[in-house]
Amino acid sequence: MVGTVRRHLETIVLVVSGLLLAGGAVAWWTSAPDAATALWVAGTVLGLLYILPATVAAALRRRPTVDVIAVLALAGALWVGEPLAGAIITLMLATGQVLEARADARARRELSLLTERAPRTARRLTPAGLEEVPVDDAEVGDHLLVRPGEVVPVDGRLTAAATFDESALTGESVLVERSAGEDVRSGVVNAGSPVEIVTTTTAATSTYAALVRLVEEAQAASAPFVRAADRWAVAFVPLTLLLAGGAWWASGDPVRAVAVLVVATPCPLLLAAPIAIVSGLSRAARLGVVIKGGGALERLAVGRAMVVDKTGTLTRGRPAVSDLVAADGHDADEALRLAASLDQLSAHVLAGPIVEAALARGLDLTLPEASEEVHGQGVAGTVEGHRVRVGRPTWITGPEPDRWARQVRRRADLDGSMSVLVEVDGEPAAAVLLQDPVRPDAPRMVRALRAAGVRRIVLATGDRADVAQMVGRVVGVDEVLAECTPEDKLAALALEREHGSTVMVGDGINDAPALAAADVGVALAARGATASSEAADVVLTVDRVEALADAMRVARRSRRIALQSVAVGMGLSLVAMVAAALGYLPPTLGAALQEVIDLLAIAIALRAVLPGRDRAPALSEIDRATLASLREQHDGLAPLVERVASVADGLTSAAPDLAPARDLLDALETELLPHEREDEARLVPLVARALGSHDAVAALSRSHAEIEHQVVRLRRLLDSVGEGPDAAGPEDVVELRRLLYGLYAVLRLHNAQEDEDAFSLVPAHGG
């Protein structure tokens, strides 16, 4: 309430002071000097009434402030009969206050989404039946029923196995299966059938309540932004008073002292610096980064240690199909087609990625004749006369999986993947492996952040250690902290403060405490507002994490320009103050000179509006269209790349059949190589132009050449073997398998390289 009144008062003073100054100018122009003087005196008095309370309050708190110079200058202007100078000073003060208030304002609604999401009631099971009670009335030992899609209201212990979405607490998008007897925390969402829990805490001491308290405490611990003007005031205010007093004492003329004060009015501090900061905020907004105030921008500019969440920040935050494993005697693509056809009607979190993978492979989907969602297990239905089930491995294979299912489980564990089995007409047909993929632009973001001045980057995630370590290696962070709770992330921030100002980057509710506690909290909100975006100082509204490095460069440049404008303006003011003290500048001429200095300082500050030399890569519409076309071809070749590995897997030394390898070679020569040559001719020059360096794409060109070299070697080998069932010996099969696995590895690495260096320049739609 006080802040709102203060903002309205600043605006009122700005408008009234402008009207008084302009009205006096009109009166003077129309030969009414008395009216002009009265209006300018009123403007000066308004400035005194406006600035004096804040100056007195700062003095009582023993906080240095440049406002004392403004008070003395306004009073002195009235004393020596220079009301015009006083009216101008009032306008400058009001303008600076309004700009500063807007630039330094920050949202304080970080608890709104947390509290709105918190359950208000709980369903308690009693001998008389089910009763709905206020969540605060739930006691330890109560039996509560949590329906599908509901938030668990209080920490408890499961009475039966259940599936939960724990992303609110861990930030991980993968559904978690909990067995009977396991503990479940409040704040997670029941993603399966209705489940019964036995409460182990009260609502006040539960996990979710503790999360809300963490946000409150962390927000309270955030250090306030100290204005640049206040820092300069420590030296500037005493110097000004000493010089003005010395001039009066030496000459015996109080006019000289007033002239010094008028010239010393710190408008470069009050106006030029906020203009540079506001310009930086505007530049960042055009890059898709909302910085909540000048304080946040300055802190972002000096950020040296960064803690980054994984899910949704360094990874997509949404599962994607990474591999297909066909069961013996089944076709993987056909199994995927049937599964995706059935999943079209499912709202399960894994249904969307399966449908997308099928469409990306060009498979034709049909609507199922019947469909049934089995909570916590999967989907069953009929597609084109086939009985199809898609869901959890234990639901498909039962408690005793066969050799193929165990192999799938082992492969999923090694890759850190989720597995979904597809059953067709009562037989397991294929396994769909899903992963949360690393963002293609994440490694470039890390490199750009280091170039922008970040000395240390730590990955802190609630995910498993092996998955976290893999992501950390790919993107190039300095340290990986896995299986982190919100409290662990706060502890990590505290440790990183020894390396400098801290920046926290995240996108989940679980990140809100750390976002509020860090010197700068950065949230990703491209997929919608969350509690993290409310708690953060900086919000990325584009689905491109590299924009954070762009914003940091903008912040550093804006801060540098702000300091330059202050240094030049105050330096010239010091020269003018000396001249005024020596009697070379009367108050009227000094006021005019001060306005020239102010305009110069403002002109320097306005450079922050212009783009810097190190702005983000700019792409023309033609370049974007070219990237989109090549990316479509690139994605369409993914099944062919996976086919290389499957053909190698199917080779046997006993009676080898090389027909699949020959068919694969034909596809590589007619589909893959033309695409790679087109990439070399069109994609490589485009990326080099966008990044401003041909060295940046040298590795891309080298991998194009290596792919073609490996395909040529494959052609030579198959031509040398000849046709016929007995043409290939065991040593030929070994060499062929070696070539295929080598080509597969090169293709996978090359595709990841293209995603990172080229296609990440324009984010994919929908992901």
Coordinates of C-alpha atoms in Angstrom, one line a residue, residues 336 403 478 508 623 631:
L336 CA 4.7 -48.0 -33.0
R403 CA 14.5 -62.7 -21.6
D478 CA 31.8 -27.5 -13.6
G508 CA 9.7 -25.7 -11.5
D623 CA 17.7 -18.3 -43.5
R631 CA 15.5 -29.6 -40.2

